[in-house]
CSV table of N, CA, C and O and ligand atoms in Angstrom, one decimal:
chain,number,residue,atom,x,y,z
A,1,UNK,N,199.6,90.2,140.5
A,1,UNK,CA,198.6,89.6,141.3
A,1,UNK,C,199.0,88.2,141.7
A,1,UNK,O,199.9,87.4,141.2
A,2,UNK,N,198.3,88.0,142.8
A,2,UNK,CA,198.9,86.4,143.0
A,2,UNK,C,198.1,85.6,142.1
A,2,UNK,O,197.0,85.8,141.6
A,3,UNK,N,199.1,84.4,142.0
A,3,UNK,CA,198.8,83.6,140.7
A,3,UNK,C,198.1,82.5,141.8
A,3,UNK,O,198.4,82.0,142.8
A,4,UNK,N,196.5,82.5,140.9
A,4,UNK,CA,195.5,81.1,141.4
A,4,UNK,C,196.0,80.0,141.7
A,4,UNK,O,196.0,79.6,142.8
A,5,UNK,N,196.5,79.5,140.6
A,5,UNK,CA,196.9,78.5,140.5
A,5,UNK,C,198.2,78.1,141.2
A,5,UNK,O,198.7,77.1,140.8
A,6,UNK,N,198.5,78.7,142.0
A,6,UNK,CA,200.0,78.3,143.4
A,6,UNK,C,200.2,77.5,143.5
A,6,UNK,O,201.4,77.1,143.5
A,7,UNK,N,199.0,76.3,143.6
A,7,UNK,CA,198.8,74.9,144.0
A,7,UNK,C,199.4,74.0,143.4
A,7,UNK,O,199.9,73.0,143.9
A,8,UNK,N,199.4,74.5,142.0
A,8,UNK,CA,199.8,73.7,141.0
A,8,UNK,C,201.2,74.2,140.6
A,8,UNK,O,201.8,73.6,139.7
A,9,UNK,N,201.6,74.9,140.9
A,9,UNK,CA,203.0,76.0,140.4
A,9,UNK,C,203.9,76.3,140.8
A,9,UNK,O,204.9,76.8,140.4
A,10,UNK,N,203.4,75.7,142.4
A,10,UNK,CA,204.7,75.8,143.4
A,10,UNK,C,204.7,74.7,144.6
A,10,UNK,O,203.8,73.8,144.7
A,11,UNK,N,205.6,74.8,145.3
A,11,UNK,CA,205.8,73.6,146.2
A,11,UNK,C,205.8,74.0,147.8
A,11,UNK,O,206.5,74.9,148.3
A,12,UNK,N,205.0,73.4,148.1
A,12,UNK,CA,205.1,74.0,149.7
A,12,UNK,C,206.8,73.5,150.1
A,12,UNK,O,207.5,72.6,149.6
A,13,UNK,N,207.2,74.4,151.3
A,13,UNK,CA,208.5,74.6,151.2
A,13,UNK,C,208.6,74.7,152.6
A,13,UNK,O,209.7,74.4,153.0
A,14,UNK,N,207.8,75.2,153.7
A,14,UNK,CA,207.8,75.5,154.5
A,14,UNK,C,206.3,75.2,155.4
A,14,UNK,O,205.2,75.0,154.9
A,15,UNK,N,206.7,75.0,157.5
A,15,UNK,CA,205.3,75.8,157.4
A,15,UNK,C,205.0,76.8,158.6
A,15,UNK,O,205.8,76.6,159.5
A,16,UNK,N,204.4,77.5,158.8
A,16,UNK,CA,204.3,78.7,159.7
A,16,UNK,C,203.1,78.9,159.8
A,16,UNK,O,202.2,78.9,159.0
A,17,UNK,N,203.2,79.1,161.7
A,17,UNK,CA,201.8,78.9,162.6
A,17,UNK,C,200.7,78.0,162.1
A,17,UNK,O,199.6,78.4,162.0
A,18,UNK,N,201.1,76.7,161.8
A,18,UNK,CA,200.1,76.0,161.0
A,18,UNK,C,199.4,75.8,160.1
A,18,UNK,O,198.4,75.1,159.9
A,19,UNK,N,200.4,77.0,159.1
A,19,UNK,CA,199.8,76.9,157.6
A,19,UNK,C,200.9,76.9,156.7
A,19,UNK,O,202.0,77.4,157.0
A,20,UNK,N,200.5,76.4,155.3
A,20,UNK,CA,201.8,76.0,154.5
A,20,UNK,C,202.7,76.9,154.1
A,20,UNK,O,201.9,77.9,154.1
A,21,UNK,N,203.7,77.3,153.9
A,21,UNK,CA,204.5,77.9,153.1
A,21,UNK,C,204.9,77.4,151.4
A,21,UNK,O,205.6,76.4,151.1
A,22,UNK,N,204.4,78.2,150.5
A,22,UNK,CA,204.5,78.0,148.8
A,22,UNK,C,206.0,78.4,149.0
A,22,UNK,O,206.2,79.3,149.8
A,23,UNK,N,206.8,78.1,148.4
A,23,UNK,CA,207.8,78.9,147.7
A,23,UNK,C,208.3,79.3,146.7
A,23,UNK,O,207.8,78.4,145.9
A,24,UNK,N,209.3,80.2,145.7
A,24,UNK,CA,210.2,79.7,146.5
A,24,UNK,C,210.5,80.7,147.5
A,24,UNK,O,210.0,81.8,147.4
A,25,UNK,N,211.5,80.4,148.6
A,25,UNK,CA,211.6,81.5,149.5
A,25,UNK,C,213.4,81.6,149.7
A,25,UNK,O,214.3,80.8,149.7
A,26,UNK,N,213.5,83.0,149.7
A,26,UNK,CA,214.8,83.3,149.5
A,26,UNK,C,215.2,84.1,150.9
A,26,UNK,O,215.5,85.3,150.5
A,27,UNK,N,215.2,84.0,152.1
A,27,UNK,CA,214.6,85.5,152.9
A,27,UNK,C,215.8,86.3,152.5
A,27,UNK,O,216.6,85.8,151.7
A,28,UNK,N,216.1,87.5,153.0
A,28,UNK,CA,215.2,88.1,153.4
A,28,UNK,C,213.9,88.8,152.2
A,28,UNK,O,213.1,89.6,152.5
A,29,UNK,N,214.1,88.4,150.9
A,29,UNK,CA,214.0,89.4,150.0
A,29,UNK,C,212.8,88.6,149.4
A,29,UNK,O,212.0,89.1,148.6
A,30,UNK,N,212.7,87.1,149.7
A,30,UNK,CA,211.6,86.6,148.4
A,30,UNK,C,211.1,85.8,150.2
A,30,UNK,O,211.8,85.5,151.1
A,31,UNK,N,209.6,85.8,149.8
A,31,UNK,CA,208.8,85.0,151.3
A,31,UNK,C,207.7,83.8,150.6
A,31,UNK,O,207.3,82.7,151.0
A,32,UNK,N,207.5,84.5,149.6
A,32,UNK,CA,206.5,83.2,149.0
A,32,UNK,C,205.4,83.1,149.2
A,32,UNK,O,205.2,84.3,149.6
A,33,UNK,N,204.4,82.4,149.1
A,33,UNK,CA,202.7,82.4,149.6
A,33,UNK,C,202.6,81.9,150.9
A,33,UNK,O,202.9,80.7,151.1
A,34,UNK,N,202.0,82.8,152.2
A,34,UNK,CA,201.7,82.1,153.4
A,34,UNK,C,200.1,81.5,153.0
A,34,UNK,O,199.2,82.2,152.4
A,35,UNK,N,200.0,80.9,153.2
A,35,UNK,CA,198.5,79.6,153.7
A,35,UNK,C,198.3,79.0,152.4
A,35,UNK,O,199.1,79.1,151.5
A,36,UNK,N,196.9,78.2,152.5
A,36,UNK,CA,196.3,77.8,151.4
A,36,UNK,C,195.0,77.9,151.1
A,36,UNK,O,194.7,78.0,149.9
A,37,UNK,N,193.9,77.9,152.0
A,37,UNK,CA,192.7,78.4,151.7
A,37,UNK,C,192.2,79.4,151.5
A,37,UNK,O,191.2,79.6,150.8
A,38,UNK,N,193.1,80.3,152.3
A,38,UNK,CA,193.2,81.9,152.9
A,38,UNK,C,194.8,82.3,152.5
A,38,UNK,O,195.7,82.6,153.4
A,39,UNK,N,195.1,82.3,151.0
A,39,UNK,CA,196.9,82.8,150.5
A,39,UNK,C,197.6,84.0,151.0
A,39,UNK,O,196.7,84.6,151.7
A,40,UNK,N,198.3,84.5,151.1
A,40,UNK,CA,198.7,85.7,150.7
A,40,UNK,C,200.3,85.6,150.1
A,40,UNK,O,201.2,85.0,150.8
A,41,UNK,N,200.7,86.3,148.7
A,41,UNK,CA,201.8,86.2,148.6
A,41,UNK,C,202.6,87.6,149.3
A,41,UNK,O,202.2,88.7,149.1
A,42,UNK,N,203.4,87.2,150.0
A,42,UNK,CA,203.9,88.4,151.0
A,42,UNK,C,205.0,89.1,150.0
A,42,UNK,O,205.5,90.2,150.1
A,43,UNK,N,205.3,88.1,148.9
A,43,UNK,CA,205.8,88.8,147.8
A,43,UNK,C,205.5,90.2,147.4
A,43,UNK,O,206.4,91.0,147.2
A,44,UNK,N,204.1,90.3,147.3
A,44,UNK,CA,203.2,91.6,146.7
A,44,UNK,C,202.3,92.4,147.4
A,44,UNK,O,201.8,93.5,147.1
A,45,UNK,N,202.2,91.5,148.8
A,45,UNK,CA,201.9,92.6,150.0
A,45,UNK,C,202.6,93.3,150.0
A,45,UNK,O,203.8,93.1,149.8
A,46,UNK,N,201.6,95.1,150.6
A,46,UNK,CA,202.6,95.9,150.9
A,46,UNK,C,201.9,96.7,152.1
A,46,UNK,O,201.7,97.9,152.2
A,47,UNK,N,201.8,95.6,152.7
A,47,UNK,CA,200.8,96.1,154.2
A,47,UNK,C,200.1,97.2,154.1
A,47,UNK,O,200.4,98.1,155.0
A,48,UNK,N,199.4,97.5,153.3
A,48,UNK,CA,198.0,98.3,153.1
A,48,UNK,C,197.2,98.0,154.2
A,48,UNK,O,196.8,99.0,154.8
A,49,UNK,N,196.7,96.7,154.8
A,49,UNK,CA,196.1,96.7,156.0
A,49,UNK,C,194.3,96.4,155.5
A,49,UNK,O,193.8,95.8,156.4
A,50,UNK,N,193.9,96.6,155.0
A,50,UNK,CA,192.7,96.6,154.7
A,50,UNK,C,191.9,95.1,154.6
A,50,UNK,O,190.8,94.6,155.0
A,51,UNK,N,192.9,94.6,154.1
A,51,UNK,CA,192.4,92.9,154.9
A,51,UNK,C,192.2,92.6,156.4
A,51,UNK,O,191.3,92.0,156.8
A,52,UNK,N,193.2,93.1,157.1
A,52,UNK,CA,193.3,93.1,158.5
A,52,UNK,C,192.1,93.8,158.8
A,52,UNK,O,191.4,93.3,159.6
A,53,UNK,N,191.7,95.0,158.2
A,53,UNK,CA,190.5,95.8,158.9
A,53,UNK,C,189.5,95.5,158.7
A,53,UNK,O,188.5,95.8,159.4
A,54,UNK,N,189.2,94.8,157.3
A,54,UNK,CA,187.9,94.6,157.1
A,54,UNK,C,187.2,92.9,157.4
A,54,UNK,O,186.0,92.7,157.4
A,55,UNK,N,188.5,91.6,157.5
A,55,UNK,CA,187.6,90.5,157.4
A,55,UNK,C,187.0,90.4,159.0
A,55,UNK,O,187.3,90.8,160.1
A,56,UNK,N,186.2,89.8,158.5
A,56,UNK,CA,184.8,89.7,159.8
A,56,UNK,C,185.0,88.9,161.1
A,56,UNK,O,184.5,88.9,162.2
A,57,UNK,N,186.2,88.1,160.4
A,57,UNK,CA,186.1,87.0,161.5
A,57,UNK,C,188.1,87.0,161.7
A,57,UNK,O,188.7,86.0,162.1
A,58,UNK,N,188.6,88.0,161.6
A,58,UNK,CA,189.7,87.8,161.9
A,58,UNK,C,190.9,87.0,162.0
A,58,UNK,O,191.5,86.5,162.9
A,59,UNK,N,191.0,86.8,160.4
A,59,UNK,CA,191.8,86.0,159.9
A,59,UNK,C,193.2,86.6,160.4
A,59,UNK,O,194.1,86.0,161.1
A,60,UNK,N,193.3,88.0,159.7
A,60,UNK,CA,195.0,88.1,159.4
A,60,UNK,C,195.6,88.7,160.8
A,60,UNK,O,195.0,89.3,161.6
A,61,UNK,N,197.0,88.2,160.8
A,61,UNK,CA,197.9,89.3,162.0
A,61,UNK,C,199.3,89.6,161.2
A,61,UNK,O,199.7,89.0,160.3
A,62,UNK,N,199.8,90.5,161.7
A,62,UNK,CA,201.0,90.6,160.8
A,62,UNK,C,202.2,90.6,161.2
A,62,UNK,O,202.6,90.9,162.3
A,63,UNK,N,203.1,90.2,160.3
A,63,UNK,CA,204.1,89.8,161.2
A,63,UNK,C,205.1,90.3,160.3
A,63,UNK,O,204.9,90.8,159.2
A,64,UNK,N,206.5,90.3,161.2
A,64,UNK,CA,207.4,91.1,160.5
A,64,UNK,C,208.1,90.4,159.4
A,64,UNK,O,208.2,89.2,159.4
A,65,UNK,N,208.6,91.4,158.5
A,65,UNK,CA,209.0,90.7,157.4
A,65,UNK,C,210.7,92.0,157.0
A,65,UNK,O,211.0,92.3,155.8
A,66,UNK,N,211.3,92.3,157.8
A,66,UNK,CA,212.5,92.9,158.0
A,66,UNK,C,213.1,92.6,156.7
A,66,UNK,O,213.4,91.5,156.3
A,67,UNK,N,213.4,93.9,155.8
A,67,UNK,CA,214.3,93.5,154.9
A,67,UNK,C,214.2,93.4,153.5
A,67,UNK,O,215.0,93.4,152.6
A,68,UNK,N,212.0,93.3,153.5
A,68,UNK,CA,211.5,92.7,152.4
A,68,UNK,C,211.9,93.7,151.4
A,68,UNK,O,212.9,94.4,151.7
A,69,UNK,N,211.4,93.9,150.1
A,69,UNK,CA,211.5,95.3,149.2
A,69,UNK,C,210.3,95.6,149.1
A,69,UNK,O,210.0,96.7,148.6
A,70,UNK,N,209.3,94.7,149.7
A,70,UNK,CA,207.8,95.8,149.3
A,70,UNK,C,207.4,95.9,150.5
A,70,UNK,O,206.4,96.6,150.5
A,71,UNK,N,207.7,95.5,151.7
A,71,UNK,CA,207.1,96.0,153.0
A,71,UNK,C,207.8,95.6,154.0
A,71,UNK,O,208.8,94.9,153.7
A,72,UNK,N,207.7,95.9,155.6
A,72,UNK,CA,208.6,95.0,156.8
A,72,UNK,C,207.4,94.5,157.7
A,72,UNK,O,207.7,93.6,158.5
A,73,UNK,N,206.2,94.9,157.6
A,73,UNK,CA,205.0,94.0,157.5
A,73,UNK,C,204.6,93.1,156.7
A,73,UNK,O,204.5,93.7,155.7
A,74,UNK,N,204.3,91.9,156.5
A,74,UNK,CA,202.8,90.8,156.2
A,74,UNK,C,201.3,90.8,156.9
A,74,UNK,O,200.9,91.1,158.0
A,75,UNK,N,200.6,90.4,155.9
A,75,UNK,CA,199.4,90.0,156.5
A,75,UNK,C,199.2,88.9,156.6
A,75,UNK,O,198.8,88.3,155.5
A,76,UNK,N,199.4,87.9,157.9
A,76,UNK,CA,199.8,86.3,157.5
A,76,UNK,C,198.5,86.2,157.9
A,76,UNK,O,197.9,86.8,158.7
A,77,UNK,N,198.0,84.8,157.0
A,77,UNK,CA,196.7,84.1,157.1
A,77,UNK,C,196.7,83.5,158.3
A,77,UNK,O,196.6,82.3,158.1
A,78,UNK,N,196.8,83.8,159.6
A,78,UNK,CA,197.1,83.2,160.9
A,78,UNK,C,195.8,82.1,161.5
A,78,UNK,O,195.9,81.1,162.2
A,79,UNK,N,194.7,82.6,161.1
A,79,UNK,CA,194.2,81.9,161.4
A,79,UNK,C,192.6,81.4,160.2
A,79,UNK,O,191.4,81.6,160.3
A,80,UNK,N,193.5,80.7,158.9
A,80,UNK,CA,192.8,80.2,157.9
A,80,UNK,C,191.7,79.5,158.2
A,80,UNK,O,190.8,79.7,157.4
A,81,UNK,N,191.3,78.9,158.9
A,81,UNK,CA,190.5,77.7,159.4
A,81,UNK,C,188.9,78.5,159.5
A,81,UNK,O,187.8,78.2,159.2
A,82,UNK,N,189.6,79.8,160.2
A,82,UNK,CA,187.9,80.7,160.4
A,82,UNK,C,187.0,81.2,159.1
A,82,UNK,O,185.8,81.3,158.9
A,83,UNK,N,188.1,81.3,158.3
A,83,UNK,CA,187.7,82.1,157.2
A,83,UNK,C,185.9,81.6,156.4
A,83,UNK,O,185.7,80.4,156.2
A,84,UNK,N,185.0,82.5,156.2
A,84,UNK,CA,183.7,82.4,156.3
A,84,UNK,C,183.3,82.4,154.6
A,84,UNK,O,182.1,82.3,154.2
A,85,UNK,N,184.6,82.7,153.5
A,85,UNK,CA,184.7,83.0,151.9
A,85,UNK,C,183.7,83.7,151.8
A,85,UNK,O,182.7,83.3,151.3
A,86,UNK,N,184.0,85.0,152.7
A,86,UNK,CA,182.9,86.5,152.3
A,86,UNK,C,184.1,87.1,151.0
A,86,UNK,O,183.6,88.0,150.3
A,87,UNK,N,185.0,86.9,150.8
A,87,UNK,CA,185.4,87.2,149.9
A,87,UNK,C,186.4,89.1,150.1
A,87,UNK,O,187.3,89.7,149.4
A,88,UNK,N,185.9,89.3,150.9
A,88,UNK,CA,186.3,90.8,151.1
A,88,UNK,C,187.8,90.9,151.1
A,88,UNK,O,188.0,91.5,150.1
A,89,UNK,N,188.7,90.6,151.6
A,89,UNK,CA,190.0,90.5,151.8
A,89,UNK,C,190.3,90.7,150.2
A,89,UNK,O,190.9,91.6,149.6
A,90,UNK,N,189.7,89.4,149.4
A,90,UNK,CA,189.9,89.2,148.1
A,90,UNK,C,189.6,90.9,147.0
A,90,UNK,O,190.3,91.3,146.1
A,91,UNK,N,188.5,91.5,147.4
A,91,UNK,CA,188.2,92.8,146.7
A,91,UNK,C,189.4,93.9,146.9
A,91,UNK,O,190.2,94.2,146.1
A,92,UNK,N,189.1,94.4,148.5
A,92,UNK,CA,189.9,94.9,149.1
A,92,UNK,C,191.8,95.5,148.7
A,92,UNK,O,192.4,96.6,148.6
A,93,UNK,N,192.2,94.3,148.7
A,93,UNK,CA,193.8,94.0,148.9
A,93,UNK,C,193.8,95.6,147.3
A,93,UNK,O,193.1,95.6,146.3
A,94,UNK,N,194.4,96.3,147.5
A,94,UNK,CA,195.0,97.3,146.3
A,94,UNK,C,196.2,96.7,145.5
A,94,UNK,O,196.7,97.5,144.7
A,95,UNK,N,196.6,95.5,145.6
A,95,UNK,CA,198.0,94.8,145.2
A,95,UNK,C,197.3,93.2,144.5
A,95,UNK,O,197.9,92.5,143.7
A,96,UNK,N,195.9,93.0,145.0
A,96,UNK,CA,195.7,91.5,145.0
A,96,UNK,C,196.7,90.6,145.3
A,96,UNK,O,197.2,89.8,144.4
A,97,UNK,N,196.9,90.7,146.4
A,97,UNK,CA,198.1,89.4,147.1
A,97,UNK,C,197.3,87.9,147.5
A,97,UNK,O,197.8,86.8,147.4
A,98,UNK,N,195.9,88.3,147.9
A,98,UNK,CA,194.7,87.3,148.1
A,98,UNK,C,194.7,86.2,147.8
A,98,UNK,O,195.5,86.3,146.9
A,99,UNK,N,194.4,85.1,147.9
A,99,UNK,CA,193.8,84.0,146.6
A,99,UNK,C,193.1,83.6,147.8
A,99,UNK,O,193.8,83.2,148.7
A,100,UNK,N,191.2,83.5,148.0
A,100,UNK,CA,190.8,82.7,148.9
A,100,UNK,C,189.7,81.4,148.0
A,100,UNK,O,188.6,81.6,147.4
A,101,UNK,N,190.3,80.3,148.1
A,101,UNK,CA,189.8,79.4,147.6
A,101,UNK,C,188.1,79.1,148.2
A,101,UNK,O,187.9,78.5,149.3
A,102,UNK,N,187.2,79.5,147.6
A,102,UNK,CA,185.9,79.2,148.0
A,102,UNK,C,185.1,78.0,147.3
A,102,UNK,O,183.9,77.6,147.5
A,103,UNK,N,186.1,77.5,146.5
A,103,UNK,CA,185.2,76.2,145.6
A,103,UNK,C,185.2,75.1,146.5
A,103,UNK,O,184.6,74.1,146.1
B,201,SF4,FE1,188.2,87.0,156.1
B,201,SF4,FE2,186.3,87.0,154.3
B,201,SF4,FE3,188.9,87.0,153.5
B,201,SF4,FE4,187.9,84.8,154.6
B,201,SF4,S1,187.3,85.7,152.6
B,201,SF4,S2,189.8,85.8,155.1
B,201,SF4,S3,186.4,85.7,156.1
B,201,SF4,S4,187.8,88.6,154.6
B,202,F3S,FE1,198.8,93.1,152.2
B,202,F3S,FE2,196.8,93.5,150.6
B,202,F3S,FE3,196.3,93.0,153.1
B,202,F3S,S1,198.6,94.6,150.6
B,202,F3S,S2,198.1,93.9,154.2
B,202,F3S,S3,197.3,91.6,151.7
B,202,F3S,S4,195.2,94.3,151.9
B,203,ZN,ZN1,202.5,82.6,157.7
């Protein structure tokens, strides 16, 4: 599962479409945590999609990830800012790649 605590554990390293990159990032093979309010480690994604289908307000898009070992899809947090912390993405995910900070 992705680890809560990212914030404190890792270092942003990167950033993409306006949200941070945790790393570390090795491409093609390690990607790291995209966002911060709205995480996902693309490490442990494995584009299941069910975040994409179910949040309300249309957070995630996916983008390619060529190469990865657990998928050539992501679900990048593209647009973290909307996110409404209904939490669903967070149940959902079958991998918990998630972390949506609601505090
Ligand atoms: Fe979307 Fe809800 Fe997840 Fe926020 S917590 S990204 S609104 S599904
Ligand atoms: Fe990936 Fe989990 Fe969404 S596996 S596509 S973050 S539901
Ligand atoms: Zn991203």
């Amino acid at each position: 599962a992705i680890d809560s605590n990212f914030e404190e554990n890792r270092e942003i390293v990167d950033e993409h479409e306006g949200h941070d990159v945790w790393g570390p990032v090795d491409e093609p093979e390690q990607l790291g945590i995209h966002g911060t309010h709205v995480a996902v480690d693309f490490d442990i994604c494995l584009a299941d999609g069910a975040c994409l289908e179910d949040c309300p307000v249309d957070v995630f898009e996916w983008v390619d990830s060529p190469g990865h070992p657990e998928s050539e899809i992501k679900a990048d947090p593209a647009n973290e800012a909307q996110c409404i912390d209904c939490m669903l993405c967070v149940d959902v995910c079958p991998v918990d790649a998630i972390d949506v900070d609601a505090g």
